[in-house]
Amino acid sequence: MRILLSINHAFMYDHYYVTEMVRQLDHLDYNGLELCHESTEKRHGMPSNGGIDDWVQYSVLSKLNNYKEHRSDVVESMRQLFGKIKSRNGETSVWSHELWVPSNILEVYPELATSRGDINLAHPILTDFVKDKYAQFFKAVPEVDTIVLTLTEVSYSVFTRFDNDWLAEQCLDWLIRTVYGVCTEYGKTLVIRPFSPNAEDYAITRRIIKQMPTDVQVMLKTDPFDWNPFLPVNPELEQFPARQTRAEFSISGEFYGGSLEFPVVTPEYFRERLDKVRSLGIKTVVARIDRNGRSAMIGPNRHNVELFIALCHDSRLDAASFLENRLSDISEQPRLLAELLLKLLDLSLHINYVNGNLTFQVPFGGLEYAQRFMLFYLFRPNHSLHHCDLEWAILDQDITPTRKDIIEERSTALMKLRQIKEQVQVLAPNDLLLNSGLEKLCDFAQVYLLLATTILEYIKTIEKKLPESPFYSTCDTLCECGQALAVKYGSDWLCDTPLRIERFTKELRWAFHLERTVRRLLPGLEREQLDKLEDYIFTGYPGESHNLRKHTHGSFARMTDQRCYREAETFFEYSLTPSQIGNKIIRISCYGEGQILVQENDDTLASLIIETDSWETRDITLTSDGSPLTLRVVRRGHRRPALEWVYLLSRIP
């Protein structure tokens, strides 16, 4: 089995970091190095995942050079690094995300825009642009062997164009053939990484890859879309010929909090996926060994890299014996210590998962992030998740646990973690990294217990119209926990978790105030209409409910000083429940460019086009047979369509 190790190319900004990581890998048996997306924040109008753009100067669409960085100083360092890898006959690989351009491209080159403000991928100059930048890159860094082309987390996705001359399949075909042509000209390998939260994107990719030359390869995560050990092994691994397929793994612990600060070893997670990869005949695996600028080689999580490589070579490896051997220099009872560490994965998964459903994909996110990942739906007790079938991280056949079970799951995990921490302090008192890592894991578990308590209190208070003081009290406790962590570890600990907690509680308090206010005032309704109100939705608010359905990352909940609202990247939809048969009015507060569809039993009862750059109140009239209604919002212009509130009213014939 060929093993490539993947390092985040913060290299562009820290040559020492990547070269030091490569030095730490010298004793390991691996077959190549991959530089994956850099970890800096959004800058100069460009997104924050990786491309090759900072290493070249555009000669096509050259005005865009004013809106990106050009790190020519990095090129020579990269050549030296890749030269070292090639001297040991290793493969050198770089990630690229396309289409990747400064986000103001349509302002700089308005001729590339369609009539409704989309980018026109069929414009010939974009083909020249893509070809030119890859040609420049290959000339600058001839030591690179492979381009890994990711199709999401980009400036403009080929899958989600709302006004284009081409369909999504044509857009993807154009992109792959364009990059492949340059790779072929310079003797490079092209690997497509169809990383997407949407099942249809994978289906499109399968159809297009089948039409490509057989030397175009595919790299797939071993988990569906992103890392989640509760989900089955990615079924897409079975859809492509084994000789064309690479399997991607994460050793960085991203799926249980995006951190390498916790001493969580994951051999059985690796083993299950490696066994599937072997059974399919896939010969190349790629393992990501850092996250957010932290290396797995220097933290308490360090044994995972060696464990993974050992399991690649021996599927029957006894993980406890392997760890026992590695821990014998820090403990007189290494076997017992190994067995304790092997329990940590299961416990850590009970921290930031709800009944197997992922809460945050990062250690801690803000309110908008929580709304994007359906956090308030996961914590809504005894609630069906069938409407979450398009959310990759949610088991949509589930019913959420009771309030008691949600709290108990986290409380029990925290109690057991503290017990293990005390035992490890006795078994390995001098290993500061290990003991510090366990202390941090316990603190992390405490954060998620308080988060669960706070969200549950929000939902209960809003829905039952209870006094607000218990909610504010739980918010205060969570905020105080964040402040204590800032004092203990620094405000930047664990990807700024203390700062994120402070921001989240501030945002949640304001959302609570706004939601209580809008539910009390019912804006847009006259007093005499209140007795005609059959159902209502305050969209984008944490308590919105009503079976929100969307793609992961495909809809955003926003909050301003005046309102919360939800806007569509592609679409979103809710359910409304009439109380009786008859004529209805659906009154909405809306903004942007889109289409509103009202459906009943798969039939479209009404449709409304909105094109507005300010908030407007609009009425939709229809006749219902009393069945549940689906309200669907679809984007059809540059300004994303958005809703703030929806009222279902009965009307006099």
CSV table of C-alpha atoms in Angstrom, one decimal, residues 200-649:
chain,number,residue,atom,x,y,z
A,200,GLU,CA,-26.0,15.0,-6.5
A,201,ASP,CA,-22.6,16.6,-6.8
A,202,TYR,CA,-21.0,13.1,-6.4
A,203,ALA,CA,-23.5,11.7,-9.0
A,204,ILE,CA,-22.5,14.4,-11.5
A,205,THR,CA,-18.8,13.7,-10.8
A,206,ARG,CA,-19.2,10.0,-11.4
A,207,ARG,CA,-20.8,10.6,-14.7
A,208,ILE,CA,-18.1,13.0,-15.9
A,209,ILE,CA,-15.2,11.0,-14.6
A,210,LYS,CA,-16.4,8.0,-16.7
A,211,GLN,CA,-16.0,10.1,-19.8
A,212,MET,CA,-12.4,11.2,-18.9
A,213,PRO,CA,-9.1,9.4,-19.8
A,214,THR,CA,-8.3,6.6,-17.4
A,215,ASP,CA,-5.2,8.3,-16.1
A,216,VAL,CA,-7.4,10.9,-14.3
A,217,GLN,CA,-7.5,9.7,-10.7
A,218,VAL,CA,-10.0,10.4,-7.9
A,219,MET,CA,-9.3,11.0,-4.2
A,220,LEU,CA,-12.2,10.3,-1.8
A,221,LYS,CA,-12.5,10.7,2.0
A,222,THR,CA,-13.1,7.5,3.8
A,223,ASP,CA,-16.1,9.1,5.5
A,224,PRO,CA,-19.0,10.6,3.5
A,225,PHE,CA,-18.2,14.2,2.7
A,226,ASP,CA,-16.3,14.9,5.9
A,227,TRP,CA,-15.0,13.1,9.0
A,228,ASN,CA,-17.7,11.4,11.1
A,229,PRO,CA,-17.0,7.9,12.6
A,230,PHE,CA,-20.7,7.4,13.2
A,231,LEU,CA,-21.4,7.3,9.5
A,232,PRO,CA,-20.6,4.3,7.3
A,233,VAL,CA,-17.5,4.1,5.2
A,234,ASN,CA,-17.9,6.4,2.2
A,235,PRO,CA,-19.9,4.5,-0.4
A,236,GLU,CA,-18.3,6.6,-3.2
A,237,LEU,CA,-15.1,4.5,-2.7
A,238,GLU,CA,-16.9,1.7,-4.5
A,239,GLN,CA,-17.9,3.8,-7.5
A,240,PHE,CA,-14.6,4.2,-9.3
A,241,PRO,CA,-12.0,1.7,-10.5
A,242,ALA,CA,-9.5,0.9,-7.7
A,243,ARG,CA,-6.5,1.7,-9.9
A,244,GLN,CA,-7.8,5.3,-10.3
A,245,THR,CA,-8.8,5.8,-6.6
A,246,ARG,CA,-7.0,7.2,-3.6
A,247,ALA,CA,-8.4,7.0,-0.1
A,248,GLU,CA,-8.1,10.1,2.2
A,249,PHE,CA,-7.8,9.8,6.0
A,250,SER,CA,-7.6,12.3,8.8
A,251,ILE,CA,-5.1,11.6,11.6
A,252,SER,CA,-5.6,15.1,13.0
A,253,GLY,CA,-8.7,14.4,15.0
A,254,GLU,CA,-10.8,16.8,13.0
A,255,PHE,CA,-13.9,14.8,13.5
A,256,TYR,CA,-13.9,15.1,17.3
A,257,GLY,CA,-13.1,18.7,17.6
A,258,GLY,CA,-10.4,19.7,15.1
A,259,SER,CA,-7.6,19.5,17.6
A,260,LEU,CA,-4.3,17.7,18.1
A,261,GLU,CA,-4.1,18.7,21.8
A,262,PHE,CA,-6.0,15.7,23.1
A,263,PRO,CA,-4.3,12.3,23.5
A,264,VAL,CA,-7.0,10.4,21.6
A,265,VAL,CA,-5.7,7.4,19.7
A,266,THR,CA,-8.0,6.0,17.0
A,267,PRO,CA,-6.7,2.6,15.7
A,268,GLU,CA,-10.1,0.9,15.3
A,269,TYR,CA,-11.4,3.9,13.3
A,270,PHE,CA,-8.4,3.5,11.0
A,271,ARG,CA,-8.7,-0.2,10.9
A,272,GLU,CA,-12.3,-0.3,9.8
A,273,ARG,CA,-11.7,2.1,6.9
A,274,LEU,CA,-8.4,0.5,5.9
A,275,ASP,CA,-10.0,-2.9,5.7
A,276,LYS,CA,-12.7,-1.5,3.4
A,277,VAL,CA,-10.0,0.2,1.2
A,278,ARG,CA,-8.1,-3.1,1.0
A,279,SER,CA,-11.2,-5.1,0.1
A,280,LEU,CA,-11.8,-2.7,-2.8
A,281,GLY,CA,-8.2,-3.1,-4.1
A,282,ILE,CA,-7.3,0.5,-3.6
A,283,LYS,CA,-3.5,0.8,-3.3
A,284,THR,CA,-2.9,4.5,-2.4
A,285,VAL,CA,-3.9,6.2,0.9
A,286,VAL,CA,-3.4,9.8,1.9
A,287,ALA,CA,-3.2,10.8,5.6
A,288,ARG,CA,-3.6,14.3,6.8
A,289,ILE,CA,-1.3,14.7,9.8
A,290,ASP,CA,-1.9,18.2,11.0
A,291,ARG,CA,-4.7,20.7,11.6
A,292,ASN,CA,-4.8,24.4,12.1
A,293,GLY,CA,-1.1,24.7,12.1
A,294,ARG,CA,-0.5,21.9,14.7
A,295,SER,CA,1.4,18.8,13.9
A,296,ALA,CA,0.4,15.4,15.1
A,297,MET,CA,4.1,14.6,15.5
A,298,ILE,CA,4.7,16.8,18.5
A,299,GLY,CA,1.5,16.7,20.6
A,300,PRO,CA,-0.1,14.2,22.9
A,301,ASN,CA,-1.9,12.7,19.8
A,302,ARG,CA,1.5,11.8,18.3
A,303,HIS,CA,1.1,8.0,18.4
A,304,ASN,CA,-1.7,8.1,15.7
A,305,VAL,CA,0.7,8.7,12.8
A,306,GLU,CA,2.8,5.7,13.6
A,307,LEU,CA,-0.3,3.6,14.4
A,308,PHE,CA,-1.8,4.5,11.0
A,309,ILE,CA,1.3,3.6,9.1
A,310,ALA,CA,1.7,0.3,11.0
A,311,LEU,CA,-1.9,-0.6,10.3
A,312,CYS,CA,-1.4,0.1,6.6
A,313,HIS,CA,1.3,-2.5,6.6
A,314,ASP,CA,-0.4,-5.0,9.0
A,315,SER,CA,-4.2,-5.1,9.3
A,316,ARG,CA,-4.0,-7.5,12.2
A,317,LEU,CA,-1.8,-5.3,14.3
A,318,ASP,CA,-2.7,-5.4,18.0
A,319,ALA,CA,-3.1,-1.7,18.9
A,320,ALA,CA,-2.7,-2.2,22.7
A,321,SER,CA,0.6,-4.0,22.3
A,322,PHE,CA,1.8,-1.4,19.8
A,323,LEU,CA,1.0,1.4,22.3
A,324,GLU,CA,2.4,-0.6,25.2
A,325,ASN,CA,5.8,-0.7,23.4
A,326,ARG,CA,5.7,3.1,22.7
A,327,LEU,CA,4.6,4.0,26.3
A,328,SER,CA,7.2,1.8,28.1
A,329,ASP,CA,9.6,4.8,28.5
A,330,ILE,CA,7.0,6.9,30.4
A,331,SER,CA,5.2,4.3,32.6
A,332,GLU,CA,6.0,1.3,34.6
A,333,GLN,CA,2.6,-0.1,33.6
A,334,PRO,CA,2.5,0.7,29.9
A,335,ARG,CA,-0.2,-1.9,29.1
A,336,LEU,CA,-2.7,-0.4,31.6
A,337,LEU,CA,-1.8,3.1,30.3
A,338,ALA,CA,-2.4,1.9,26.7
A,339,GLU,CA,-5.8,0.4,27.6
A,340,LEU,CA,-6.9,3.7,29.2
A,341,LEU,CA,-5.9,5.8,26.2
A,342,LEU,CA,-7.8,3.4,23.9
A,343,LYS,CA,-11.0,4.3,25.8
A,344,LEU,CA,-10.7,8.0,25.0
A,345,LEU,CA,-12.1,8.0,21.4
A,346,ASP,CA,-15.5,6.7,22.5
A,347,LEU,CA,-15.7,9.2,25.4
A,348,SER,CA,-14.6,12.1,23.2
A,349,LEU,CA,-17.3,11.3,20.7
A,350,HIS,CA,-20.0,11.7,23.4
A,351,ILE,CA,-18.8,15.3,23.9
A,352,ASN,CA,-19.6,17.0,20.7
A,353,TYR,CA,-22.0,14.5,19.1
A,354,VAL,CA,-25.7,14.2,19.9
A,355,ASN,CA,-26.7,10.6,19.6
A,356,GLY,CA,-24.2,10.2,16.8
A,357,ASN,CA,-24.9,13.5,15.1
A,358,LEU,CA,-22.1,16.0,14.8
A,359,THR,CA,-22.7,19.4,16.4
A,360,PHE,CA,-19.7,21.6,15.4
A,361,GLN,CA,-17.1,20.6,12.8
A,362,VAL,CA,-14.7,22.9,14.6
A,363,PRO,CA,-13.8,22.9,18.3
A,364,PHE,CA,-16.4,25.7,18.9
A,365,GLY,CA,-18.3,27.7,16.4
A,366,GLY,CA,-20.4,30.9,16.4
A,367,LEU,CA,-24.1,31.3,16.2
A,368,GLU,CA,-24.2,31.4,12.4
A,369,TYR,CA,-22.1,28.2,12.3
A,370,ALA,CA,-24.5,26.6,14.8
A,371,GLN,CA,-27.4,27.4,12.5
A,372,ARG,CA,-25.6,26.1,9.5
A,373,PHE,CA,-25.0,22.8,11.2
A,374,MET,CA,-28.6,22.5,12.5
A,375,LEU,CA,-27.4,22.6,16.1
A,376,PHE,CA,-30.7,23.8,17.5
A,377,TYR,CA,-32.5,20.9,15.7
A,378,LEU,CA,-30.1,18.4,17.2
A,379,PHE,CA,-30.8,19.7,20.7
A,380,ARG,CA,-34.5,19.9,20.3
A,381,PRO,CA,-35.7,17.0,22.5
A,382,ASN,CA,-37.8,14.1,21.0
A,383,HIS,CA,-37.7,15.7,17.6
A,384,SER,CA,-37.6,13.8,14.2
A,385,LEU,CA,-34.6,14.5,12.0
A,386,HIS,CA,-36.2,13.1,8.8
A,387,HIS,CA,-36.1,16.6,7.2
A,388,CYS,CA,-32.3,16.6,7.6
A,389,ASP,CA,-31.7,14.1,4.8
A,390,LEU,CA,-29.5,16.6,2.9
A,391,GLU,CA,-27.2,17.3,5.9
A,392,TRP,CA,-24.1,15.1,5.7
A,393,ALA,CA,-23.4,15.0,9.4
A,394,ILE,CA,-26.9,14.0,10.6
A,395,LEU,CA,-28.4,10.6,10.8
A,396,ASP,CA,-31.7,11.7,9.3
A,397,GLN,CA,-33.7,8.6,10.5
A,398,ASP,CA,-33.0,9.5,14.1
A,399,ILE,CA,-35.3,10.9,16.8
A,400,THR,CA,-33.4,13.3,19.0
A,401,PRO,CA,-32.9,12.2,22.7
A,402,THR,CA,-34.7,13.6,25.6
A,403,ARG,CA,-33.4,16.6,27.5
A,404,LYS,CA,-32.3,14.3,30.3
A,405,ASP,CA,-30.4,11.9,28.0
A,406,ILE,CA,-28.7,14.8,26.2
A,407,ILE,CA,-27.3,16.1,29.5
A,408,GLU,CA,-26.6,12.7,30.9
A,409,GLU,CA,-24.5,11.7,27.8
A,410,ARG,CA,-22.2,14.6,28.4
A,411,SER,CA,-22.1,14.4,32.1
A,412,THR,CA,-21.2,10.7,32.1
A,413,ALA,CA,-18.4,11.3,29.5
A,414,LEU,CA,-17.0,14.1,31.6
A,415,MET,CA,-17.1,12.0,34.8
A,416,LYS,CA,-15.3,9.1,33.1
A,417,LEU,CA,-12.7,11.4,31.5
A,418,ARG,CA,-11.9,12.8,34.9
A,419,GLN,CA,-11.4,9.3,36.3
A,420,ILE,CA,-9.0,8.4,33.5
A,421,LYS,CA,-7.1,11.7,34.0
A,422,GLU,CA,-6.6,10.8,37.6
A,423,GLN,CA,-5.4,7.3,36.8
A,424,VAL,CA,-3.0,8.6,34.1
A,425,GLN,CA,-1.5,11.1,36.6
A,426,VAL,CA,-0.5,8.1,38.7
A,427,LEU,CA,0.7,5.9,35.8
A,428,ALA,CA,2.7,8.5,33.9
A,429,PRO,CA,3.3,11.4,36.3
A,430,ASN,CA,6.2,12.9,34.4
A,431,ASP,CA,4.6,13.0,30.9
A,432,LEU,CA,3.5,16.6,30.9
A,433,LEU,CA,2.1,16.5,27.4
A,434,LEU,CA,-0.1,13.5,28.1
A,435,ASN,CA,-1.4,14.9,31.4
A,436,SER,CA,-1.9,18.4,30.0
A,437,GLY,CA,-3.8,16.9,27.0
A,438,LEU,CA,-6.2,15.0,29.3
A,439,GLU,CA,-6.8,18.1,31.4
A,440,LYS,CA,-7.7,20.0,28.2
A,441,LEU,CA,-10.0,17.2,27.1
A,442,CYS,CA,-11.8,17.4,30.4
A,443,ASP,CA,-12.2,21.2,30.0
A,444,PHE,CA,-13.4,20.7,26.5
A,445,ALA,CA,-16.1,18.2,27.7
A,446,GLN,CA,-17.2,20.8,30.3
A,447,VAL,CA,-17.7,23.4,27.6
A,448,TYR,CA,-20.0,21.1,25.6
A,449,LEU,CA,-22.0,20.1,28.7
A,450,LEU,CA,-22.6,23.8,29.3
A,451,LEU,CA,-23.3,24.4,25.7
A,452,ALA,CA,-26.0,21.7,25.7
A,453,THR,CA,-27.5,23.1,28.8
A,454,THR,CA,-27.7,26.6,27.4
A,455,ILE,CA,-29.3,25.5,24.1
A,456,LEU,CA,-31.8,23.4,25.8
A,457,GLU,CA,-32.8,26.3,28.1
A,458,TYR,CA,-33.1,28.6,25.0
A,459,ILE,CA,-35.5,26.2,23.3
A,460,LYS,CA,-37.6,25.5,26.3
A,461,THR,CA,-37.9,29.2,27.3
A,462,ILE,CA,-38.8,30.3,23.8
A,463,GLU,CA,-41.3,27.6,23.1
A,464,LYS,CA,-43.0,27.6,26.5
A,465,LYS,CA,-42.8,31.3,27.0
A,466,LEU,CA,-41.1,30.9,30.3
A,467,PRO,CA,-39.3,33.6,32.4
A,468,GLU,CA,-36.0,34.5,30.8
A,469,SER,CA,-33.7,34.5,33.9
A,470,PRO,CA,-32.9,30.7,33.8
A,471,PHE,CA,-31.7,31.1,30.1
A,472,TYR,CA,-29.6,34.1,30.9
A,473,SER,CA,-28.1,32.3,33.9
A,474,THR,CA,-27.0,29.3,31.8
A,475,CYS,CA,-25.5,31.8,29.2
A,476,ASP,CA,-23.6,33.5,32.0
A,477,THR,CA,-22.2,30.2,33.2
A,478,LEU,CA,-21.0,29.2,29.7
A,479,CYS,CA,-19.4,32.6,29.2
A,480,GLU,CA,-17.6,32.4,32.6
A,481,CYS,CA,-16.3,29.0,31.5
A,482,GLY,CA,-14.8,30.6,28.4
A,483,GLN,CA,-13.3,33.4,30.4
A,484,ALA,CA,-11.7,30.9,32.8
A,485,LEU,CA,-10.2,29.0,29.9
A,486,ALA,CA,-8.8,32.2,28.5
A,487,VAL,CA,-7.0,32.8,31.8
A,488,LYS,CA,-5.8,29.1,32.0
A,489,TYR,CA,-4.7,28.6,28.4
A,490,GLY,CA,-4.8,31.9,26.6
A,491,SER,CA,-7.6,33.4,24.5
A,492,ASP,CA,-6.3,31.7,21.3
A,493,TRP,CA,-6.5,28.1,22.8
A,494,LEU,CA,-8.0,25.5,20.6
A,495,CYS,CA,-8.7,27.7,17.6
A,496,ASP,CA,-9.8,30.6,19.7
A,497,THR,CA,-12.3,28.6,21.7
A,498,PRO,CA,-12.5,31.0,24.7
A,499,LEU,CA,-13.1,33.9,22.3
A,500,ARG,CA,-15.6,31.9,20.3
A,501,ILE,CA,-17.5,31.1,23.5
A,502,GLU,CA,-17.7,34.7,24.5
A,503,ARG,CA,-18.9,35.7,21.0
A,504,PHE,CA,-21.4,32.8,20.9
A,505,THR,CA,-23.0,33.7,24.2
A,506,LYS,CA,-23.2,37.4,23.2
A,507,GLU,CA,-24.8,36.5,19.9
A,508,LEU,CA,-27.2,34.0,21.5
A,509,ARG,CA,-28.4,36.6,24.1
A,510,TRP,CA,-29.2,39.0,21.3
A,511,ALA,CA,-30.9,36.4,19.2
A,512,PHE,CA,-33.0,35.5,22.2
A,513,HIS,CA,-34.0,39.1,22.7
A,514,LEU,CA,-34.9,39.5,19.0
A,515,GLU,CA,-36.8,36.2,18.9
A,516,ARG,CA,-38.8,37.0,22.1
A,517,THR,CA,-39.6,40.4,20.6
A,518,VAL,CA,-40.7,39.2,17.2
A,519,ARG,CA,-42.9,36.5,18.7
A,520,ARG,CA,-44.5,39.1,20.9
A,521,LEU,CA,-45.1,41.8,18.3
A,522,LEU,CA,-45.9,39.6,15.3
A,523,PRO,CA,-44.7,42.2,12.8
A,524,GLY,CA,-46.7,42.4,9.5
A,525,LEU,CA,-50.0,41.4,11.1
A,526,GLU,CA,-53.0,43.5,12.2
A,527,ARG,CA,-54.8,42.8,15.4
A,528,GLU,CA,-57.9,41.6,13.6
A,529,GLN,CA,-55.8,39.0,11.7
A,530,LEU,CA,-54.5,37.2,14.8
A,531,ASP,CA,-57.5,34.9,15.0
A,532,LYS,CA,-56.8,33.9,11.4
A,533,LEU,CA,-53.2,32.8,12.1
A,534,GLU,CA,-52.8,29.1,11.5
A,535,ASP,CA,-49.0,28.7,11.6
A,536,TYR,CA,-45.9,30.9,11.5
A,537,ILE,CA,-42.1,30.7,11.1
A,538,PHE,CA,-39.5,33.1,12.3
A,539,THR,CA,-36.8,32.1,9.9
A,540,GLY,CA,-33.2,32.2,10.8
A,541,TYR,CA,-34.0,32.5,14.5
A,542,PRO,CA,-32.7,29.6,16.7
A,543,GLY,CA,-36.2,28.6,17.5
A,544,GLU,CA,-37.4,28.5,13.9
A,545,SER,CA,-38.2,24.7,13.8
A,546,HIS,CA,-40.7,23.8,11.0
A,547,ASN,CA,-38.6,21.0,9.5
A,548,LEU,CA,-36.0,23.2,7.8
A,549,ARG,CA,-34.5,21.4,4.8
A,550,LYS,CA,-31.4,22.5,3.0
A,551,HIS,CA,-28.0,21.3,1.9
A,552,THR,CA,-25.2,21.5,4.4
A,553,HIS,CA,-23.6,24.9,3.9
A,554,GLY,CA,-26.4,25.7,1.4
A,555,SER,CA,-28.3,28.2,3.5
A,556,PHE,CA,-27.2,30.7,6.0
A,557,ALA,CA,-28.9,32.2,9.1
A,558,ARG,CA,-27.9,35.8,9.5
A,559,MET,CA,-28.4,38.3,12.4
A,560,THR,CA,-28.3,42.1,12.4
A,561,ASP,CA,-29.2,44.6,15.1
A,562,GLN,CA,-32.8,44.5,13.9
A,563,ARG,CA,-33.6,40.9,12.8
A,564,CYS,CA,-32.6,37.3,12.2
A,565,TYR,CA,-33.2,35.9,8.7
A,566,ARG,CA,-32.3,32.9,6.5
A,567,GLU,CA,-30.9,33.3,3.0
A,568,ALA,CA,-30.5,30.7,0.3
A,569,GLU,CA,-27.2,29.9,-1.4
A,570,THR,CA,-29.2,27.4,-3.6
A,571,PHE,CA,-32.5,26.7,-1.8
A,572,PHE,CA,-34.1,26.0,1.6
A,573,GLU,CA,-37.6,24.9,2.5
A,574,TYR,CA,-39.9,24.7,5.6
A,575,SER,CA,-43.2,22.9,6.4
A,576,LEU,CA,-46.4,24.8,7.3
A,577,THR,CA,-49.4,23.1,8.9
A,578,PRO,CA,-52.9,24.4,8.0
A,579,SER,CA,-55.5,24.0,10.7
A,580,GLN,CA,-58.3,23.5,8.2
A,581,ILE,CA,-59.3,23.2,4.5
A,582,GLY,CA,-59.8,26.3,2.6
A,583,ASN,CA,-58.5,29.5,1.1
A,584,LYS,CA,-55.2,30.7,2.5
A,585,ILE,CA,-52.8,33.6,2.5
A,586,ILE,CA,-49.1,33.1,3.1
A,587,ARG,CA,-47.6,36.4,4.1
A,588,ILE,CA,-43.8,36.7,4.0
A,589,SER,CA,-41.1,39.3,4.7
A,590,CYS,CA,-38.6,38.8,1.9
A,591,TYR,CA,-35.5,40.2,0.2
A,592,GLY,CA,-33.2,39.4,-2.7
A,593,GLU,CA,-33.7,37.6,-6.0
A,594,GLY,CA,-35.4,34.3,-6.0
A,595,GLN,CA,-38.6,32.2,-6.4
A,596,ILE,CA,-41.0,31.2,-3.6
A,597,LEU,CA,-42.8,27.9,-4.3
A,598,VAL,CA,-45.7,26.6,-2.2
A,599,GLN,CA,-46.3,22.9,-2.6
A,600,GLU,CA,-48.9,20.4,-1.3
A,601,ASN,CA,-48.6,16.7,-1.9
A,602,ASP,CA,-45.9,17.4,-4.5
A,603,ASP,CA,-48.2,19.7,-6.4
A,604,THR,CA,-47.3,23.4,-6.8
A,605,LEU,CA,-50.2,25.6,-5.5
A,606,ALA,CA,-48.5,29.0,-5.9
A,607,SER,CA,-45.3,30.7,-7.1
A,608,LEU,CA,-43.9,34.1,-6.5
A,609,ILE,CA,-40.9,35.8,-8.0
A,610,ILE,CA,-39.1,38.3,-5.8
A,611,GLU,CA,-36.6,40.8,-7.0
A,612,THR,CA,-35.9,43.4,-4.3
A,613,ASP,CA,-32.9,45.0,-2.7
A,614,SER,CA,-34.8,45.9,0.5
A,615,TRP,CA,-37.2,44.1,2.8
A,616,GLU,CA,-40.7,43.8,1.5
A,617,THR,CA,-44.0,42.2,2.7
A,618,ARG,CA,-45.6,40.0,0.1
A,619,ASP,CA,-48.8,37.9,0.1
A,620,ILE,CA,-49.3,34.5,-1.7
A,621,THR,CA,-52.9,33.3,-2.1
A,622,LEU,CA,-53.8,29.7,-2.5
A,623,THR,CA,-56.4,27.0,-1.6
A,624,SER,CA,-55.4,24.1,0.6
A,625,ASP,CA,-56.9,20.7,1.2
A,626,GLY,CA,-55.6,20.8,4.8
A,627,SER,CA,-52.4,18.8,4.1
A,628,PRO,CA,-49.0,20.1,5.2
A,629,LEU,CA,-47.5,22.7,2.9
A,630,THR,CA,-43.9,23.1,1.8
A,631,LEU,CA,-42.6,26.6,1.4
A,632,ARG,CA,-39.5,26.5,-0.9
A,633,VAL,CA,-37.1,29.4,-1.5
A,634,VAL,CA,-34.9,29.1,-4.6
A,635,ARG,CA,-32.1,31.5,-5.6
A,636,ARG,CA,-32.2,32.9,-9.1
A,637,GLY,CA,-30.0,36.0,-9.0
A,638,HIS,CA,-26.9,37.6,-7.6
A,639,ARG,CA,-28.6,38.8,-4.4
A,640,ARG,CA,-29.4,35.7,-2.4
A,641,PRO,CA,-33.2,35.5,-1.5
A,642,ALA,CA,-34.0,35.7,2.2
A,643,LEU,CA,-37.0,35.4,4.5
A,644,GLU,CA,-37.4,36.8,8.0
A,645,TRP,CA,-40.9,35.6,8.9
A,646,VAL,CA,-43.8,33.6,7.4
A,647,TYR,CA,-47.4,33.6,8.4
A,648,LEU,CA,-50.1,31.2,7.2
A,649,LEU,CA,-53.5,32.8,7.4
